[in-house]
Structures are given as C-alpha cells and as structure tokens.
Amino acid sequence: MTHPSRTDLAVESLELSRGGARQAGELPGVSSRTRTIEGFSAASVEILDEQGEQLLGKPVGVYETLFLDALIRREADAFPRACRALARLLGGLLPQDARASTLVAGLGNRDITPDAVGPRAAGYVIATRHLTAQAPEHFAGWRPVSVLAPGVLGQTGLESGELLSAAVQAVHPAAVVAVDALAAGSVRRLCRTVQLTNAGIVPGSGVQNARAALNRDTLGVPVVAVGVPTVVDGRTLARELSGEPAAPDTAPLIVTTRDIDREVADLSRLIGYALNLAFQPDLSPEDVDLYLS
C-alpha cells in the first residue's frame, strides 16, 4: 500500500492503513495495543510478517510510541515520569543482560536544530565503558556504555554507517541504540511523541535523503532506534490542511515548529536521561543530574 502521507511513525502508518481499509480492528500481519506508563499513554505496534510490512511500509519489528501530552502540559513531576516511562519501553527492547555493552549513536547535524536531537541527546548519556574497565571495583554493576555522535556526510566525508561499523568492530557492543530526528505525517505529532523500535533505522529517510540502513544486517548486532518527529513534509501538511494533494511540481518543503529550539533542547535531555535510566536501572533522574554536573 502506498500512503499519501510521508511518516516515520508506525502509529501514523497504522492509522492510515486502517483508514484506507475502513476498519478499526487489527490488520493482517500487524498487532497493536495501548497502555499507560507513569501517567503517559503508550502505543505498541508490532509488524509480524511480510504482509504487515507491505501494509505499513516498515520492516518487521516492534514499534513503541510514548505520547508526551503530560510533559507538554508541564504537569507536576512530568519530566522524571517521562524519563522512567521511556526507560521502561527502551528496557523491553535492549538485551536483558544488565552487563551487556551498548553503543549509543547520536545521528544528525548538530548545527541544524530540527536535525540535532541525536547529537544533543548523546551529550546527556553517561559514557561508562572506560570506567567499568579501569575501575571495576567501583563500577562492577554498571552497564558498559560508549557514546558516538558521528555527524553527517557533508561534515565528515564519511557515512554514519561507515563510522558506526568501525566503532562496532572496535568495542563489540551487544546492541546499538541510534537516536535520530524523524518526520511526522501530522503536525499534531511534531515534538509530541517518541518512537522506539528494534527494527533499526534509515537515517534521512523522512526528508528524502536516505542513507544506508542501520540494523542487525548492516552492523551485525541488534539496533534499537529512538526518534522524535521534528519535521513534516510540506506536501503532507498541505493535504492535512486542505484535504487536497499538493501539485506534483510543488517544490520540496520541510516544515517544523516555531519553538523548535526549546523543544529540541527539552526532548534531547529527556531522551538522554531516559537512556541512562534504561542502562543503569539503579539511577534516578536526580542521580543523572549529579553525574552530568
């Protein structure tokens, strides 16, 4: 099925597919459910087989989405609750061995705000691989974590996948967690959700600048992707607002929010803190504050 809207979000693809099929229940090859975690709504979409892949346009895997309404409303304790909720979802996708080494990759261009979620989130992740190796008496219970922000091809002359492949060969992680900005199919999802999936990621696909896929096949280890929708395609936006498709010769246009600087700063911090809580379950958001200060 070809969707009229371009989106990286599995929940949106599911909504579009259900609308096209005019049904509210489960689709062939797809399973879904919703639940509440720490006061936040969470949706799980699992693509089970090739039929599900064709319907939703995404690879087989589990796609978890956390809706950040309580955080947007600035409810009491919303930030620590959101950190714990996101960490819980992430923990369900990571290797269950608490000592399994993990490599975090902050994808994107730090100098372009809507694309800066990955590298900025990586800046909040506590790197521990050297500590667990050099001072095991103090960090024996910590998961070894390495952190890399590889930049983009135009800055380095190297594909992110090439750099990550070299890093994987050097540190031999049990899994890679790749953080990146995504494209939404609706303005109501911009900077309002976080998606996690064990299906990997294709950097740049949401803005028609797709690079090599980052997944188990290309890197040799499981890849968990964490993403926030920070942009929407102009043609998709035109369809949403007018109900009519944009003219075929319309110039490509990417739209973001007016407050994208603040939103990217807040979401990057949320993701970074949540990663720390998932990797080191004994930590609290307050502990992370101390370690990063």
Short mmCIF file of C-alpha atoms in Angstrom, two decimals, residues 60-248:
data_model
loop_
_atom_site.label_atom_id
_atom_site.label_comp_id
_atom_site.label_asym_id
_atom_site.label_seq_id
_atom_site.Cartn_x
_atom_site.Cartn_y
_atom_site.Cartn_z
CA VAL A 60 9.20 -6.37 10.77
CA GLY A 61 9.71 -5.35 14.38
CA VAL A 62 8.24 -3.79 17.49
CA TYR A 63 7.46 -0.05 17.43
CA GLU A 64 6.78 1.60 20.78
CA THR A 65 5.44 5.17 20.90
CA LEU A 66 5.25 7.33 24.02
CA PHE A 67 2.86 10.30 23.85
CA LEU A 68 4.22 13.28 25.77
CA ASP A 69 1.00 15.19 26.48
CA ALA A 70 1.60 15.38 30.23
CA LEU A 71 5.10 16.73 29.64
CA ILE A 72 3.83 19.31 27.15
CA ARG A 73 1.27 20.45 29.73
CA ARG A 74 4.09 20.79 32.31
CA GLU A 75 2.30 18.57 34.81
CA ALA A 76 3.90 18.04 38.21
CA ASP A 77 6.83 15.62 38.06
CA ALA A 78 6.19 15.15 34.34
CA PHE A 79 9.88 15.10 33.39
CA PRO A 80 11.03 12.34 35.79
CA ARG A 81 7.88 10.35 34.99
CA ALA A 82 8.52 10.69 31.26
CA CYS A 83 12.14 9.59 31.78
CA ARG A 84 11.05 6.49 33.67
CA ALA A 85 8.33 5.66 31.14
CA LEU A 86 10.71 5.98 28.19
CA ALA A 87 13.39 3.98 30.03
CA ARG A 88 10.88 1.20 30.67
CA LEU A 89 9.95 0.98 26.99
CA LEU A 90 13.61 1.01 25.99
CA GLY A 91 14.44 -1.68 28.53
CA GLY A 92 11.99 -4.01 26.81
CA LEU A 93 13.94 -3.71 23.54
CA LEU A 94 17.50 -3.94 24.89
CA PRO A 95 19.44 -7.15 25.59
CA GLN A 96 18.32 -8.37 29.00
CA ASP A 97 21.87 -8.91 30.26
CA ALA A 98 22.39 -5.87 32.51
CA ARG A 99 26.14 -6.00 31.83
CA ALA A 100 25.85 -6.16 28.04
CA SER A 101 27.87 -3.42 26.39
CA THR A 102 25.88 -0.81 24.45
CA LEU A 103 26.93 1.77 21.86
CA VAL A 104 24.81 4.94 21.61
CA ALA A 105 24.89 6.79 18.30
CA GLY A 106 23.53 10.33 18.16
CA LEU A 107 22.69 10.75 14.48
CA GLY A 108 22.14 14.04 12.71
CA ASN A 109 23.57 17.51 12.26
CA ARG A 110 24.08 19.43 15.50
CA ASP A 111 24.10 22.73 13.56
CA ILE A 112 20.58 22.29 12.13
CA THR A 113 18.13 22.45 15.01
CA PRO A 114 15.41 20.04 13.77
CA ASP A 115 18.17 17.51 13.00
CA ALA A 116 20.07 17.98 16.26
CA VAL A 117 18.11 15.64 18.55
CA GLY A 118 20.57 12.76 18.11
CA PRO A 119 23.87 14.50 18.88
CA ARG A 120 22.34 16.61 21.65
CA ALA A 121 20.77 13.57 23.32
CA ALA A 122 24.10 11.77 23.10
CA GLY A 123 25.59 14.64 25.11
CA TYR A 124 23.44 13.64 28.09
CA VAL A 125 24.41 9.95 28.05
CA ILE A 126 26.93 8.88 30.69
CA ALA A 127 29.78 7.00 29.00
CA THR A 128 30.89 4.16 31.26
CA ARG A 129 32.82 1.67 29.15
CA HIS A 130 36.20 3.06 30.25
CA LEU A 131 35.06 3.20 33.89
CA THR A 132 33.89 -0.40 34.04
CA ALA A 133 37.20 -1.48 32.51
CA GLN A 134 39.54 0.71 34.55
CA ALA A 135 37.78 0.78 37.92
CA PRO A 136 35.68 -2.38 38.15
CA GLU A 137 35.70 -2.23 41.94
CA HIS A 138 33.56 0.93 41.74
CA PHE A 139 31.55 0.27 38.56
CA ALA A 140 31.10 -3.50 38.54
CA GLY A 141 27.31 -3.19 38.48
CA TRP A 142 27.21 -0.65 35.66
CA ARG A 143 26.42 -1.44 32.03
CA PRO A 144 29.38 -0.51 29.77
CA VAL A 145 28.19 2.31 27.52
CA SER A 146 30.04 4.01 24.64
CA VAL A 147 28.75 7.18 23.00
CA LEU A 148 29.34 8.48 19.49
CA ALA A 149 27.94 11.45 17.53
CA PRO A 150 29.24 10.70 14.01
CA GLY A 151 27.99 13.89 12.32
CA VAL A 152 26.77 13.84 8.74
CA LEU A 153 28.38 13.12 5.40
CA GLY A 154 28.71 16.79 4.49
CA GLN A 155 30.70 17.46 7.65
CA THR A 156 32.95 14.41 7.79
CA GLY A 157 33.09 12.93 4.29
CA LEU A 158 32.09 9.64 5.90
CA GLU A 159 28.70 7.97 6.08
CA SER A 160 27.33 7.48 9.59
CA GLY A 161 27.06 3.79 8.84
CA GLU A 162 30.76 3.56 7.99
CA LEU A 163 31.76 5.20 11.26
CA LEU A 164 29.34 3.09 13.29
CA SER A 165 30.52 -0.10 11.62
CA ALA A 166 34.09 0.75 12.60
CA ALA A 167 33.01 1.57 16.16
CA VAL A 168 31.10 -1.71 16.45
CA GLN A 169 34.21 -3.62 15.36
CA ALA A 170 36.28 -1.74 17.94
CA VAL A 171 34.08 -2.04 21.04
CA HIS A 172 31.98 -5.15 20.22
CA PRO A 173 28.70 -3.95 21.77
CA ALA A 174 25.79 -6.28 22.36
CA ALA A 175 23.50 -3.64 20.85
CA VAL A 176 23.49 -0.21 19.23
CA VAL A 177 21.00 2.49 20.21
CA ALA A 178 20.62 5.04 17.42
CA VAL A 179 18.92 8.37 18.23
CA ASP A 180 17.67 10.49 15.34
CA ALA A 181 15.08 13.06 14.27
CA LEU A 182 12.06 11.74 12.38
CA ALA A 183 9.39 13.05 10.03
CA ALA A 184 5.74 13.01 11.07
CA GLY A 185 2.67 12.72 8.90
CA SER A 186 0.69 15.20 11.00
CA VAL A 187 1.55 18.48 12.70
CA ARG A 188 -0.15 17.29 15.88
CA ARG A 189 2.64 14.75 16.36
CA LEU A 190 5.55 17.18 15.95
CA CYS A 191 7.72 17.09 19.08
CA ARG A 192 4.87 15.34 20.91
CA THR A 193 5.93 11.71 20.69
CA VAL A 194 8.98 9.49 20.98
CA GLN A 195 9.20 6.29 18.93
CA LEU A 196 11.40 3.32 19.79
CA THR A 197 11.87 0.27 17.60
CA ASN A 198 14.07 -2.81 17.37
CA ALA A 199 13.84 -2.69 13.56
CA GLY A 200 16.76 -0.26 13.13
CA ILE A 201 16.64 2.97 11.16
CA VAL A 202 17.38 4.52 7.77
CA PRO A 203 18.88 7.95 8.55
CA GLY A 204 17.47 10.80 6.48
CA SER A 205 14.57 8.80 5.02
CA GLY A 206 11.97 11.18 6.39
CA VAL A 207 13.38 14.12 4.43
CA GLN A 208 14.09 12.18 1.23
CA ASN A 209 17.82 11.96 1.95
CA ALA A 210 18.01 8.30 2.85
CA ARG A 211 21.41 6.84 3.75
CA ALA A 212 22.41 3.23 4.36
CA ALA A 213 20.16 1.37 6.79
CA LEU A 214 21.43 0.78 10.31
CA ASN A 215 20.17 -2.59 11.53
CA ARG A 216 21.29 -6.06 12.53
CA ASP A 217 22.05 -6.96 8.91
CA THR A 218 24.37 -4.00 8.31
CA LEU A 219 26.03 -3.70 11.75
CA GLY A 220 25.94 -7.32 12.91
CA VAL A 221 24.25 -6.51 16.24
CA PRO A 222 20.70 -5.54 17.24
CA VAL A 223 19.90 -1.88 16.58
CA VAL A 224 17.31 -0.05 18.67
CA ALA A 225 16.24 3.25 17.12
CA VAL A 226 14.91 6.14 19.22
CA GLY A 227 13.36 9.03 17.32
CA VAL A 228 11.37 12.23 17.72
CA PRO A 229 9.35 13.74 14.84
CA THR A 230 10.64 17.29 14.40
CA VAL A 231 9.53 17.97 10.81
CA VAL A 232 6.60 17.32 8.50
CA ASP A 233 6.74 17.23 4.71
CA GLY A 234 5.17 20.30 3.09
CA ARG A 235 3.03 18.24 0.72
CA THR A 236 1.78 16.15 3.61
CA LEU A 237 0.96 19.31 5.54
CA ALA A 238 -0.91 20.76 2.55
CA ARG A 239 -3.01 17.60 2.31
CA GLU A 240 -3.76 17.68 6.04
CA LEU A 241 -4.85 21.34 5.99
CA SER A 242 -6.77 21.42 2.72
CA GLY A 243 -7.77 17.83 2.16
CA GLU A 244 -6.33 18.05 -1.34
CA PRO A 245 -2.94 16.78 -2.57
CA ALA A 246 -0.30 19.35 -3.48
CA ALA A 247 0.51 19.89 -7.14
CA PRO A 248 3.06 17.37 -8.44
#
